[in-house]
């Protein structure tokens, strides 16, 4: 992973390891990559960022921004605002904040740094540092590094390579055609997109898959298309690019988007990966199912489309042939008069895995009530959809108790949220729910 | 050079100076243990964990581990030359278990390999033949099994039962208070550097002397042969007080046998699974009170889940007892503390050290009394404050300082508490999905180690010929700004700019026999030891200057100069002159806190030098559909005495409050029925992020001076503000309470997760009908 390369090979030890699984942000670095004609700047978690995904990009770590003689304005502001105590988290915060400046983000400082944990400070100095400097231009020395990187990123033609090492092979096609044929030749290979799931299998599970096929460089899988009927997201489009498009039609999903992982995770992770991995607690599928999304699957030259709710068959089992892959996710555009409610229930507001995700949509065609965390797969509550009785949720689901929530809680919350959607005028929902 | 050196030499004491390492933190230059370049030939170790249940180990097959790529050696309990003990107080815990394990995934062996990756991979290849042993995990199980890691403590004053029988009203309750993972961002780590001249170990520890001692027992070496060093930790919070030694011992065992440097950095999951946490408690309480809310009598039964060994549990539980009264006088009282053994990882020190758990229960009780009497809970709290009706704590110490009442009054006004409470209660009447709650709770926290002999510290002060000053002391830097505060004290003594004073890494060969940097005592003890060293050197310099200038005037050290009589010279000139005159320019200093002592047998004495105080108003919002909750505003007013560095102190208060908020709301440790920790990484164990910080957070230092003669009349600040967060828990209960009808108060346990809040919302609604 990128972090090991920085710390061991480059002896660039400013960037820290706090968790080795994408959750603490101590390893954050700034990634610069091509997005259309622009350069997209994002913080990423180096601990789960595969080196193979770095072609045609530039990485900047804390050592690059400034030095003790000439601190970067963000660094100076963190000093002035007393934003560090033990200092272990600090380089990661600085990277997230510099990325926020470069990416000209519009959301709050809190959202920009929600993927970075600090156990010492209460975040106040860090928030003030970013708010005060978010529009400050980059210092000349760092600007020069950025300019140099930008020009070669623009000129570079990433992907289209293979690596064969002692523990395995990596295939990095740059066209859909090559991907399709590689997939046919190597149906046993593991597809890797942003690696925010796959990375953990390696860093925590210590898996060494012998064959990897990357989708990162496949141009066609990076397309975001809008027609009158659909948004079409290529399977390798990171969340950071899915969000803004989707929110045009569905502003109710802003919380869903901003609470999905962190800025870092959204910069790497893809909607395609989130769906493809078949997790019952992914945040993408329930919303997509509620919106009536479908998947475009490809096998060689053959394409087929499946409704998303039919794609999830059972725990760990999807309607995806061995040599098939997800090409795109098609999301219907908003209907006139459509009502939408998306609620994520988790222990912490940000960057937490869902206990229950509820996504409800009502259009002239009908009601779609989708849930994650309630069953072995993301699923529609079909009984309730027919009866419009929130209490019928018990007939649809028999959720598990696990470390995130008990079965009783999951059912209770699901019922409360359903009631709020189905009977929006009830004055005090929780009081009635108890009766 | 830091940017703290300004041209004018202002008195550094009391100034909001930046952390001495801030410039290094933001540029990534600050070196933590893992950032030190490994010496050539350095090996990397990993722990081999046992079965996922407490087990009798019938056979252990490590062949595959030994044969794995890169593996140099594997060590088990049999390879320990000295004592196989990881217990710091009681020797009841093996470093490496052998024939049986007491909790799930207890370490059984250590692998040393050429790379860390190889060591981690190899460590998973062990095969065990194991029989499952019964696991006592839940309160019901540990109470039924009734095994104690340390004897029960009872502190009694008056006749609680008789007074309860007479009381006008009685209250009985039970609260469960969860534990807490430290989640220091830098995990446990040590680098062992063996050499024929002795062993040097860089350890991320709050207690270098104890690591040195434990290594001595492990290897049968004397302390003089071992040097333990720590420049800085990436956070500790108590988690590196006793248990940093385990990592250091495993690394050193491998270094001892291989003769090569060995680094052991625990992977986060291994760290969380094998190191102790804040103790979780179950408290059963009874109080007797009258119509005014005044409490006359009480009994508190504190059941602590200590884990499989004693570790620091006795002292932690003692402190819980000392704080189960928080700020309130209870004339007839009986507090009982049981220290139960459980088949889980051994719980340990954590910021507040039992104090927070003690306080949560009495604060719940105050709220309940108020609810039943239809009063504002603040009035019940005020009615019972020490000083109103009495000032002797159940353990016999007089609570002299009268800080809390004026402090609370000040906060009540500045936070507009009464008005906001009225508005919230009115708004809740017609609330839809979201309800609010507000609470003001105080903190009174005793400062000193309750183990009296720990209240000492040493320092070493060197003045070099060029006048630069090096101060070294036994305290460790974990981000709390201790090095800076002590440097401020020393710079002030010699009237020199702060950047003339350097503090070097804490090392057992410079200052020996140190106490842990814990109990918030770092500055009180080490600052005072540094002061003592300054005093010694200043006395020598005074004598020298008086002889040189033939005067008996006293010198003045100020603005980088020394004035004596009509003479003056620069401070640096004086240093050189003193050296020429063969004056020793190095001195040690020692400090022992005066007048404290406590007898565990009688339960009486003066365990604390003084108390630190504070109070907080927190306002919360809950989502009645899901139980999700957040703090919207908090106002904190805290007593740090006369601050040595307000920026550092404000930072401690803010960080402590947020950490306390996490403990009482979202941070939940989940164990399965075999005692295996399921929340073993930050993916499943959630500490607050920036978005959890209250939208409005006002923090003010209360204007006060410590009546005790501490350094600069300051007060300890590391732990006390942690408990300001109890106001969050109380406010959450307040938000729920209105649903239950008059007199109702929910049995909200901690942590108040969304699930727990929803449970209480449902219970309140059910109570109302
Ligand atoms: C810190 C952290 C926080 C997270 N928070 C959230 C959260 O809040 N909500 C949430 O839902 N998820 C969360 N996740 C999970 C993860 O980010 C998502 O599941 C992500 O969308 C996966 O996308 P990826 O591109 O990283 O997939 P990868 O890890 O690259 O792949 C995931 C799986 O999908 C398969 N795959 C990928 N692309 C294709 C394709 N085109 N065709 C077929 N198979 C494919 C891979 O083979 C693999 O099995 C979090 C992860 C981390 C590390
Ligand atoms: S080390 Fe924690 S996110 Fe990478
Ligand atoms: S300063 Fe210690 S974790 Fe942030």
Short mmCIF file of C-alpha atoms in Angstrom, two decimals, chain B residues 35-298:
data_model
loop_
_atom_site.label_atom_id
_atom_site.label_comp_id
_atom_site.label_asym_id
_atom_site.label_seq_id
_atom_site.Cartn_x
_atom_site.Cartn_y
_atom_site.Cartn_z
CA UNK B 35 9.59 7.16 13.03
CA UNK B 36 13.08 6.53 14.37
CA UNK B 37 15.18 5.03 11.62
CA UNK B 38 15.65 1.38 12.39
CA UNK B 39 19.25 0.40 12.98
CA UNK B 40 20.72 -2.07 10.50
CA UNK B 41 19.57 -5.59 11.19
CA UNK B 42 16.50 -4.52 13.07
CA UNK B 43 13.89 -7.25 13.39
CA UNK B 44 10.19 -6.76 13.64
CA UNK B 45 8.00 -8.64 16.04
CA UNK B 46 4.35 -9.59 16.18
CA UNK B 47 2.27 -11.15 18.92
CA UNK B 48 0.76 -14.57 18.50
CA UNK B 49 -2.75 -14.56 19.90
CA UNK B 50 -4.51 -17.47 21.53
CA UNK B 51 -7.93 -18.99 20.82
CA UNK B 52 -11.05 -16.84 20.69
CA UNK B 53 -12.18 -18.07 24.11
CA UNK B 54 -10.55 -18.63 27.50
CA UNK B 55 -8.83 -21.95 26.99
CA UNK B 56 -6.81 -24.74 28.41
CA UNK B 57 -3.99 -25.12 25.94
CA UNK B 58 -3.46 -28.82 25.35
CA UNK B 59 -0.92 -28.43 22.58
CA UNK B 60 0.55 -25.58 20.60
CA UNK B 61 2.10 -26.25 17.21
CA UNK B 62 4.34 -23.41 16.08
CA UNK B 63 6.17 -25.20 13.26
CA UNK B 64 4.38 -23.32 10.53
CA UNK B 65 5.16 -20.06 12.29
CA UNK B 66 8.86 -20.90 12.48
CA UNK B 67 9.00 -21.96 8.86
CA UNK B 68 7.19 -18.92 7.51
CA UNK B 69 9.20 -16.64 5.21
CA UNK B 70 11.46 -14.19 7.02
CA UNK B 71 10.93 -15.61 10.49
CA UNK B 72 14.08 -15.54 12.60
CA UNK B 73 12.76 -16.86 15.89
CA UNK B 74 9.63 -17.55 17.89
CA UNK B 75 9.43 -17.16 21.65
CA UNK B 76 7.03 -18.58 24.18
CA UNK B 77 6.75 -18.44 27.95
CA UNK B 78 9.48 -21.09 28.13
CA UNK B 79 11.98 -18.64 26.64
CA UNK B 80 11.63 -16.09 29.41
CA UNK B 81 14.83 -16.16 31.47
CA UNK B 82 13.39 -14.36 34.47
CA UNK B 83 9.84 -13.91 35.65
CA UNK B 84 6.95 -14.37 33.25
CA UNK B 85 4.93 -11.56 34.70
CA UNK B 86 3.15 -8.60 33.22
CA UNK B 87 1.30 -7.53 36.37
CA UNK B 88 2.65 -4.28 37.71
CA UNK B 89 1.06 -4.27 41.16
CA UNK B 90 0.18 -7.90 41.73
CA UNK B 91 2.16 -10.54 39.89
CA UNK B 92 -0.94 -12.31 38.66
CA UNK B 93 -0.70 -12.03 34.91
CA UNK B 94 1.73 -13.79 32.59
CA UNK B 95 3.33 -11.82 29.80
CA UNK B 96 2.87 -14.88 27.60
CA UNK B 97 0.30 -17.41 28.66
CA UNK B 98 1.32 -21.05 28.42
CA UNK B 99 -0.97 -23.83 29.59
CA UNK B 100 -4.07 -21.75 29.86
CA UNK B 101 -5.47 -18.42 28.78
CA UNK B 102 -7.75 -16.26 30.89
CA UNK B 103 -9.38 -14.28 28.12
CA UNK B 104 -10.05 -14.58 24.42
CA UNK B 105 -7.01 -13.98 22.22
CA UNK B 106 -4.54 -13.65 25.07
CA UNK B 107 -0.98 -13.54 23.68
CA UNK B 108 0.88 -16.85 23.69
CA UNK B 109 4.02 -16.21 21.72
CA UNK B 110 6.12 -13.59 19.94
CA UNK B 111 7.47 -13.91 16.41
CA UNK B 112 10.52 -12.00 15.23
CA UNK B 113 11.01 -11.66 11.48
CA UNK B 114 12.92 -9.58 9.00
CA UNK B 115 9.91 -7.44 8.16
CA UNK B 116 6.82 -6.47 10.02
CA UNK B 117 4.61 -7.89 7.32
CA UNK B 118 6.34 -11.26 7.60
CA UNK B 119 5.99 -11.27 11.36
CA UNK B 120 2.28 -10.49 11.16
CA UNK B 121 1.65 -13.19 8.59
CA UNK B 122 3.63 -15.79 10.50
CA UNK B 123 1.87 -15.01 13.78
CA UNK B 124 -1.39 -16.28 12.32
CA UNK B 125 -0.07 -19.71 11.41
CA UNK B 126 -0.07 -21.24 14.89
CA UNK B 127 -2.24 -24.28 15.54
CA UNK B 128 -3.71 -24.99 18.94
CA UNK B 129 -5.37 -27.88 20.51
CA UNK B 130 -7.44 -26.16 23.14
CA UNK B 131 -10.32 -26.83 25.48
CA UNK B 132 -12.75 -24.08 26.14
CA UNK B 133 -12.97 -22.81 29.71
CA UNK B 134 -16.08 -21.16 31.07
CA UNK B 135 -16.13 -17.41 30.52
CA UNK B 136 -17.55 -14.98 33.06
CA UNK B 137 -18.21 -11.82 31.09
CA UNK B 138 -21.47 -10.11 32.04
CA UNK B 139 -22.16 -8.53 35.43
CA UNK B 140 -24.51 -11.30 36.34
CA UNK B 141 -21.82 -13.86 35.54
CA UNK B 142 -19.00 -12.14 37.41
CA UNK B 143 -21.13 -11.40 40.44
CA UNK B 144 -22.32 -14.97 40.57
CA UNK B 145 -18.81 -16.36 40.26
CA UNK B 146 -17.70 -13.82 42.87
CA UNK B 147 -13.96 -13.86 42.25
CA UNK B 148 -12.15 -10.69 43.11
CA UNK B 149 -8.85 -9.43 41.73
CA UNK B 150 -8.35 -7.29 44.83
CA UNK B 151 -10.09 -7.11 48.21
CA UNK B 152 -13.30 -5.19 48.65
CA UNK B 153 -13.04 -1.69 50.06
CA UNK B 154 -15.66 -0.17 52.28
CA UNK B 155 -15.68 3.47 53.32
CA UNK B 156 -18.18 4.29 56.02
CA UNK B 157 -19.22 7.43 57.78
CA UNK B 158 -22.06 7.49 60.29
CA UNK B 159 -24.83 4.92 60.23
CA UNK B 160 -26.21 4.94 56.73
CA UNK B 161 -28.86 2.27 57.28
CA UNK B 162 -30.36 3.97 60.30
CA UNK B 163 -30.34 7.34 58.59
CA UNK B 164 -31.95 5.88 55.48
CA UNK B 165 -34.68 4.31 57.58
CA UNK B 166 -35.46 7.70 59.08
CA UNK B 167 -35.35 9.64 55.82
CA UNK B 168 -38.41 11.46 54.58
CA UNK B 169 -37.93 10.12 51.02
CA UNK B 170 -35.90 7.26 49.66
CA UNK B 171 -34.50 6.63 46.26
CA UNK B 172 -33.07 3.43 44.90
CA UNK B 173 -31.44 2.96 41.56
CA UNK B 174 -28.98 1.11 39.44
CA UNK B 175 -26.86 2.36 36.59
CA UNK B 176 -24.50 0.55 34.28
CA UNK B 177 -21.58 2.53 33.01
CA UNK B 178 -19.63 1.18 30.08
CA UNK B 179 -15.88 1.07 29.64
CA UNK B 180 -13.82 2.95 27.12
CA UNK B 181 -11.03 2.19 24.71
CA UNK B 182 -8.18 4.69 24.86
CA UNK B 183 -7.79 4.87 21.11
CA UNK B 184 -4.53 6.80 21.39
CA UNK B 185 -3.73 7.50 17.76
CA UNK B 186 -0.25 6.06 18.18
CA UNK B 187 -0.69 2.44 19.20
CA UNK B 188 1.53 0.54 21.62
CA UNK B 189 5.10 0.34 20.42
CA UNK B 190 8.64 -0.25 21.60
CA UNK B 191 12.07 -0.50 20.02
CA UNK B 192 14.57 -2.62 21.95
CA UNK B 193 18.26 -1.95 21.32
CA UNK B 194 20.49 -4.54 22.94
CA UNK B 195 24.20 -3.94 23.37
CA UNK B 196 26.98 -5.42 25.49
CA UNK B 197 27.00 -2.16 27.44
CA UNK B 198 23.42 -2.52 28.48
CA UNK B 199 19.97 -2.48 27.09
CA UNK B 200 18.27 0.60 25.73
CA UNK B 201 14.57 0.55 25.01
CA UNK B 202 12.57 3.28 23.35
CA UNK B 203 9.06 2.79 24.61
CA UNK B 204 5.86 4.73 24.15
CA UNK B 205 5.15 4.71 27.87
CA UNK B 206 3.83 6.97 30.58
CA UNK B 207 5.93 5.08 33.09
CA UNK B 208 9.53 4.53 31.97
CA UNK B 209 10.69 3.47 35.42
CA UNK B 210 8.15 0.69 35.57
CA UNK B 211 9.08 -0.53 32.10
CA UNK B 212 12.70 -0.57 33.25
CA UNK B 213 11.79 -2.58 36.33
CA UNK B 214 9.59 -5.04 34.49
CA UNK B 215 12.33 -5.61 31.93
CA UNK B 216 14.73 -6.25 34.79
CA UNK B 217 12.48 -8.97 36.21
CA UNK B 218 11.90 -10.43 32.78
CA UNK B 219 15.60 -10.78 32.00
CA UNK B 220 17.07 -10.89 35.50
CA UNK B 221 18.97 -7.69 34.88
CA UNK B 222 19.47 -4.88 37.34
CA UNK B 223 17.83 -1.53 36.67
CA UNK B 224 21.25 0.03 36.18
CA UNK B 225 21.73 -2.13 33.10
CA UNK B 226 18.57 -0.91 31.41
CA UNK B 227 17.71 2.50 30.04
CA UNK B 228 14.18 3.30 29.00
CA UNK B 229 13.56 6.37 26.93
CA UNK B 230 10.54 8.25 25.65
CA UNK B 231 10.57 11.59 23.89
CA UNK B 232 6.89 11.79 23.09
CA UNK B 233 3.83 9.62 22.79
CA UNK B 234 1.07 9.94 20.23
CA UNK B 235 -1.49 10.02 23.01
CA UNK B 236 -1.76 7.77 26.04
CA UNK B 237 -4.71 8.69 28.33
CA UNK B 238 -3.70 6.09 30.90
CA UNK B 239 -3.43 3.29 28.37
CA UNK B 240 0.33 3.48 28.46
CA UNK B 241 0.68 3.67 32.22
CA UNK B 242 1.01 0.01 33.15
CA UNK B 243 0.38 -1.73 29.85
CA UNK B 244 3.01 -0.13 27.64
CA UNK B 245 5.38 -2.45 29.46
CA UNK B 246 3.87 -5.51 27.78
CA UNK B 247 4.90 -4.39 24.31
CA UNK B 248 8.33 -3.33 25.54
CA UNK B 249 8.84 -6.67 27.24
CA UNK B 250 7.92 -8.69 24.17
CA UNK B 251 10.22 -6.65 21.94
CA UNK B 252 13.00 -6.92 24.47
CA UNK B 253 12.60 -10.65 24.92
CA UNK B 254 13.18 -11.08 21.19
CA UNK B 255 16.11 -8.65 21.22
CA UNK B 256 17.66 -10.44 24.18
CA UNK B 257 17.65 -13.79 22.42
CA UNK B 258 18.56 -12.66 18.92
CA UNK B 259 21.03 -9.97 19.93
CA UNK B 260 19.45 -7.75 17.29
CA UNK B 261 17.38 -4.61 17.62
CA UNK B 262 13.69 -5.48 17.64
CA UNK B 263 10.71 -3.29 17.06
CA UNK B 264 7.21 -4.28 18.08
CA UNK B 265 4.40 -2.06 16.93
CA UNK B 266 1.03 -3.59 17.58
CA UNK B 267 -1.44 -3.54 14.76
CA UNK B 268 -4.47 -1.56 15.87
CA UNK B 269 -6.71 -4.59 16.22
CA UNK B 270 -4.14 -6.50 18.27
CA UNK B 271 -3.71 -3.44 20.44
CA UNK B 272 -7.41 -3.13 21.12
CA UNK B 273 -7.87 -6.83 21.77
CA UNK B 274 -4.94 -7.26 24.16
CA UNK B 275 -4.75 -4.01 26.11
CA UNK B 276 -7.03 -2.95 28.91
CA UNK B 277 -9.68 -0.27 28.88
CA UNK B 278 -11.55 1.96 31.25
CA UNK B 279 -13.31 -0.22 33.84
CA UNK B 280 -16.98 -0.61 33.35
CA UNK B 281 -19.08 -0.31 36.49
CA UNK B 282 -22.48 -1.23 37.77
CA UNK B 283 -23.58 0.96 40.61
CA UNK B 284 -26.47 0.24 42.96
CA UNK B 285 -27.37 3.25 45.01
CA UNK B 286 -29.78 4.32 47.68
CA UNK B 287 -30.25 7.83 48.99
CA UNK B 288 -32.41 9.34 51.71
CA UNK B 289 -33.47 12.97 51.28
CA UNK B 290 -36.06 15.51 52.39
CA UNK B 291 -38.53 17.80 50.65
CA UNK B 292 -35.89 20.40 49.99
CA UNK B 293 -33.78 17.84 48.16
CA UNK B 294 -31.15 17.73 50.86
CA UNK B 295 -29.52 14.32 51.10
CA UNK B 296 -29.00 12.81 54.54
CA UNK B 297 -27.80 9.34 53.86
CA UNK B 298 -26.69 7.00 51.17
#
